[in-house]
PDB file of C-alpha atoms in Angstrom:
ATOM      1  CA  MET G1010    -108.742  -6.650  35.732  1.00  0.00           C
ATOM      2  CA  ALA G1011    -107.767  -9.908  34.013  1.00  0.00           C
ATOM      3  CA  LEU G1012    -110.393 -11.667  31.948  1.00  0.00           C
ATOM      4  CA  LYS G1013    -111.310 -15.101  33.262  1.00  0.00           C
ATOM      5  CA  TYR G1014    -110.608 -17.928  30.792  1.00  0.00           C
ATOM      6  CA  SER G1015    -113.642 -19.179  28.899  1.00  0.00           C
ATOM      7  CA  ARG G1016    -113.593 -22.274  26.699  1.00  0.00           C
ATOM      8  CA  GLN G1017    -116.550 -20.930  24.714  1.00  0.00           C
ATOM      9  CA  ARG G1018    -114.773 -17.619  24.083  1.00  0.00           C
ATOM     10  CA  GLU G1019    -111.640 -19.459  22.916  1.00  0.00           C
ATOM     11  CA  MET G1020    -113.728 -21.609  20.556  1.00  0.00           C
ATOM     12  CA  ILE G1021    -115.300 -18.487  19.081  1.00  0.00           C
ATOM     13  CA  LYS G1022    -111.907 -16.801  18.594  1.00  0.00           C
ATOM     14  CA  ASP G1023    -110.409 -19.968  17.109  1.00  0.00           C
ATOM     15  CA  PHE G1024    -113.302 -20.249  14.663  1.00  0.00           C
ATOM     16  CA  LEU G1025    -112.980 -16.609  13.587  1.00  0.00           C
ATOM     17  CA  LYS G1026    -109.255 -17.073  12.952  1.00  0.00           C
ATOM     18  CA  THR G1027    -110.115 -19.688  10.306  1.00  0.00           C
ATOM     19  CA  ARG G1028    -112.470 -17.372   8.426  1.00  0.00           C
ATOM     20  CA  HIS G1029    -111.820 -14.485   6.090  1.00  0.00           C
ATOM     21  CA  ASP G1030    -115.430 -13.894   5.057  1.00  0.00           C
ATOM     22  CA  HIS G1031    -116.352 -11.795   8.119  1.00  0.00           C
ATOM     23  CA  PRO G1032    -119.196 -13.973   9.444  1.00  0.00           C
ATOM     24  CA  THR G1033    -122.233 -12.795  11.370  1.00  0.00           C
ATOM     25  CA  ALA G1034    -122.978 -13.949  14.917  1.00  0.00           C
ATOM     26  CA  ASP G1035    -125.480 -16.472  13.535  1.00  0.00           C
ATOM     27  CA  VAL G1036    -122.830 -18.030  11.277  1.00  0.00           C
ATOM     28  CA  VAL G1037    -120.388 -18.163  14.194  1.00  0.00           C
ATOM     29  CA  TYR G1038    -123.058 -19.802  16.350  1.00  0.00           C
ATOM     30  CA  MET G1039    -123.987 -22.449  13.749  1.00  0.00           C
ATOM     31  CA  ASN G1040    -120.328 -23.428  13.317  1.00  0.00           C
ATOM     32  CA  VAL G1041    -119.190 -23.315  16.954  1.00  0.00           C
ATOM     33  CA  ARG G1042    -122.284 -25.312  17.868  1.00  0.00           C
ATOM     34  CA  ARG G1043    -120.877 -28.245  15.868  1.00  0.00           C
ATOM     35  CA  GLN G1044    -118.032 -28.481  18.412  1.00  0.00           C
ATOM     36  CA  ASN G1045    -120.132 -27.561  21.428  1.00  0.00           C
ATOM     37  CA  PRO G1046    -123.824 -28.427  20.941  1.00  0.00           C
ATOM     38  CA  ASN G1047    -124.693 -26.920  24.337  1.00  0.00           C
ATOM     39  CA  ILE G1048    -123.513 -23.390  23.509  1.00  0.00           C
ATOM     40  CA  SER G1049    -126.352 -20.873  23.260  1.00  0.00           C
ATOM     41  CA  LEU G1050    -126.808 -18.099  20.741  1.00  0.00           C
ATOM     42  CA  GLY G1051    -126.811 -15.633  23.646  1.00  0.00           C
ATOM     43  CA  THR G1052    -123.400 -16.882  24.779  1.00  0.00           C
ATOM     44  CA  VAL G1053    -122.026 -16.394  21.274  1.00  0.00           C
ATOM     45  CA  TYR G1054    -123.469 -12.857  21.054  1.00  0.00           C
ATOM     46  CA  ARG G1055    -122.140 -11.887  24.495  1.00  0.00           C
ATOM     47  CA  ASN G1056    -118.663 -13.245  23.779  1.00  0.00           C
ATOM     48  CA  LEU G1057    -118.449 -11.631  20.342  1.00  0.00           C
ATOM     49  CA  SER G1058    -119.462  -8.326  21.885  1.00  0.00           C
ATOM     50  CA  LEU G1059    -116.930  -8.689  24.703  1.00  0.00           C
ATOM     51  CA  LEU G1060    -114.121  -9.676  22.322  1.00  0.00           C
ATOM     52  CA  ALA G1061    -114.904  -6.675  20.109  1.00  0.00           C
ATOM     53  CA  ASP G1062    -115.107  -4.318  23.104  1.00  0.00           C
ATOM     54  CA  ILE G1063    -111.670  -5.376  24.373  1.00  0.00           C
ATOM     55  CA  GLY G1064    -110.141  -5.214  20.882  1.00  0.00           C
ATOM     56  CA  GLU G1065    -109.416  -8.921  20.339  1.00  0.00           C
ATOM     57  CA  ILE G1066    -111.640  -8.980  17.229  1.00  0.00           C
ATOM     58  CA  GLN G1067    -113.200  -6.340  14.997  1.00  0.00           C
ATOM     59  CA  ARG G1068    -116.928  -5.674  14.800  1.00  0.00           C
ATOM     60  CA  LEU G1069    -117.933  -4.441  11.339  1.00  0.00           C
ATOM     61  CA  ARG G1070    -121.147  -2.462  11.011  1.00  0.00           C
ATOM     62  CA  LEU G1071    -121.762  -2.435   7.286  1.00  0.00           C
ATOM     63  CA  GLY G1072    -125.180  -0.832   7.180  1.00  0.00           C
ATOM     64  CA  ASP G1073    -127.067  -4.083   6.594  1.00  0.00           C
ATOM     65  CA  GLY G1074    -128.381  -4.204  10.177  1.00  0.00           C
ATOM     66  CA  THR G1075    -126.179  -7.166  11.089  1.00  0.00           C
ATOM     67  CA  ASP G1076    -122.781  -7.049  12.744  1.00  0.00           C
ATOM     68  CA  HIS G1077    -119.980  -8.953  11.038  1.00  0.00           C
ATOM     69  CA  PHE G1078    -116.813 -10.069  12.834  1.00  0.00           C
ATOM     70  CA  ASP G1079    -113.160 -10.195  11.844  1.00  0.00           C
ATOM     71  CA  ALA G1080    -110.332 -11.844  13.796  1.00  0.00           C
ATOM     72  CA  ASP G1081    -107.797  -9.638  11.990  1.00  0.00           C
ATOM     73  CA  THR G1082    -107.450  -6.548  14.187  1.00  0.00           C
ATOM     74  CA  SER G1083    -104.649  -4.996  12.137  1.00  0.00           C
ATOM     75  CA  PRO G1084    -105.560  -1.779  10.307  1.00  0.00           C
ATOM     76  CA  HIS G1085    -107.060  -2.784   6.961  1.00  0.00           C
ATOM     77  CA  TYR G1086    -109.951  -1.944   4.679  1.00  0.00           C
ATOM     78  CA  HIS G1087    -112.981  -3.887   3.518  1.00  0.00           C
ATOM     79  CA  PHE G1088    -114.900  -4.216   0.264  1.00  0.00           C
ATOM     80  CA  ILE G1089    -118.632  -4.995   0.364  1.00  0.00           C
ATOM     81  CA  CYS G1090    -120.260  -6.495  -2.733  1.00  0.00           C
ATOM     82  CA  THR G1091    -123.579  -4.788  -3.416  1.00  0.00           C
ATOM     83  CA  LYS G1092    -124.790  -7.879  -5.328  1.00  0.00           C
ATOM     84  CA  CYS G1093    -124.077 -10.811  -2.973  1.00  0.00           C
ATOM     85  CA  GLY G1094    -123.162  -9.007   0.267  1.00  0.00           C
ATOM     86  CA  SER G1095    -119.754 -10.637   0.642  1.00  0.00           C
ATOM     87  CA  VAL G1096    -117.171  -8.788   2.724  1.00  0.00           C
ATOM     88  CA  ILE G1097    -113.603  -9.003   1.442  1.00  0.00           C
ATOM     89  CA  ASP G1098    -110.330  -7.705   2.900  1.00  0.00           C
ATOM     90  CA  LEU G1099    -108.701  -5.234   0.537  1.00  0.00           C
ATOM     91  CA  LYS G1100    -104.962  -5.456   0.060  1.00  0.00           C
ATOM     92  CA  MET G1101    -103.926  -1.812  -0.270  1.00  0.00           C
ATOM     93  CA  GLU G1102    -101.646   0.815   1.143  1.00  0.00           C
ATOM     94  CA  SER G1103    -102.880   2.681   4.202  1.00  0.00           C
ATOM     95  CA  ILE G1104    -104.909   5.829   3.690  1.00  0.00           C
ATOM     96  CA  GLU G1105    -104.308   7.086   7.241  1.00  0.00           C
ATOM     97  CA  GLY G1106    -103.502  10.483   5.714  1.00  0.00           C
ATOM     98  CA  ILE G1107    -107.229  10.905   5.145  1.00  0.00           C
ATOM     99  CA  LYS G1108    -107.540  12.045   8.790  1.00  0.00           C
ATOM    100  CA  GLU G1109    -105.371  15.102   8.048  1.00  0.00           C
ATOM    101  CA  ILE G1110    -107.343  15.854   4.884  1.00  0.00           C
ATOM    102  CA  ALA G1111    -110.624  15.557   6.790  1.00  0.00           C
ATOM    103  CA  GLY G1112    -109.296  17.670   9.651  1.00  0.00           C
ATOM    104  CA  ALA G1113    -107.950  20.487   7.464  1.00  0.00           C
ATOM    105  CA  ASN G1114    -111.174  22.517   7.758  1.00  0.00           C
ATOM    106  CA  PHE G1115    -112.513  20.936  10.934  1.00  0.00           C
ATOM    107  CA  ASN G1116    -112.368  22.684  14.303  1.00  0.00           C
ATOM    108  CA  GLY G1117    -111.701  19.604  16.423  1.00  0.00           C
ATOM    109  CA  THR G1118    -109.642  16.462  16.606  1.00  0.00           C
ATOM    110  CA  ILE G1119    -110.117  13.432  14.375  1.00  0.00           C
ATOM    111  CA  ASP G1120    -108.874  10.273  16.073  1.00  0.00           C
ATOM    112  CA  GLY G1121    -109.742   7.645  13.478  1.00  0.00           C
ATOM    113  CA  HIS G1122    -111.906   6.643  10.572  1.00  0.00           C
ATOM    114  CA  VAL G1123    -113.839   3.734   9.134  1.00  0.00           C
ATOM    115  CA  THR G1124    -113.835   3.340   5.374  1.00  0.00           C
ATOM    116  CA  TYR G1125    -115.732   0.729   3.375  1.00  0.00           C
ATOM    117  CA  PHE G1126    -115.509   0.283  -0.377  1.00  0.00           C
ATOM    118  CA  TYR G1127    -118.595  -0.874  -2.310  1.00  0.00           C
ATOM    119  CA  GLY G1128    -119.120  -2.392  -5.731  1.00  0.00           C
ATOM    120  CA  THR G1129    -119.316  -5.765  -7.450  1.00  0.00           C
ATOM    121  CA  CYS G1130    -116.994  -8.606  -6.381  1.00  0.00           C
ATOM    122  CA  GLY G1131    -115.116 -10.715  -8.920  1.00  0.00           C
ATOM    123  CA  ASN G1132    -117.507 -13.664  -8.620  1.00  0.00           C
ATOM    124  CA  CYS G1133    -120.596 -11.523  -9.242  1.00  0.00           C
ATOM    125  CA  ALA G1134    -118.894  -9.662 -12.090  1.00  0.00           C
ATOM    126  CA  LYS G1135    -118.033 -13.009 -13.699  1.00  0.00           C
ATOM    127  CA  THR G1136    -121.631 -14.240 -13.283  1.00  0.00           C
ATOM    128  CA  GLU G1137    -122.961 -11.000 -14.807  1.00  0.00           C
ATOM    129  CA  ALA G1138    -120.596 -11.292 -17.766  1.00  0.00           C
ATOM    130  CA  LEU G1139    -121.741 -14.887 -18.417  1.00  0.00           C
ATOM    131  CA  SER G1140    -125.412 -13.906 -18.373  1.00  0.00           C
ATOM    132  CA  ILE G1141    -125.006 -11.191 -21.011  1.00  0.00           C
TER     133      ILE G1141
END
């Protein structure tokens, strides 16, 4: 079944493609609303969910109770700053081999994994160093 074209959905995707900070639905809504003042928060939520479900964007569940969204659907890893909450793409080699390590003593099949790295981002580390 082909997905019917939606101007709102295209606006949401276009906005996400300009961002690398993995915005929440509320941030997407506030920004897309500048172009289309009639768009509702519900429309943004529904379209983000649909786009994530069909694999056109990534939904990141980082444990903060709020979904974040990423237009980059290529396999990559994320760093979450425990000070400011920023979400940053990590430039690193793939650790796909972790599935084999995890499956070595597991009686089943591992199809994938989600890995987040946590710590202090460069901006927060710099701020901490200045306040010492």
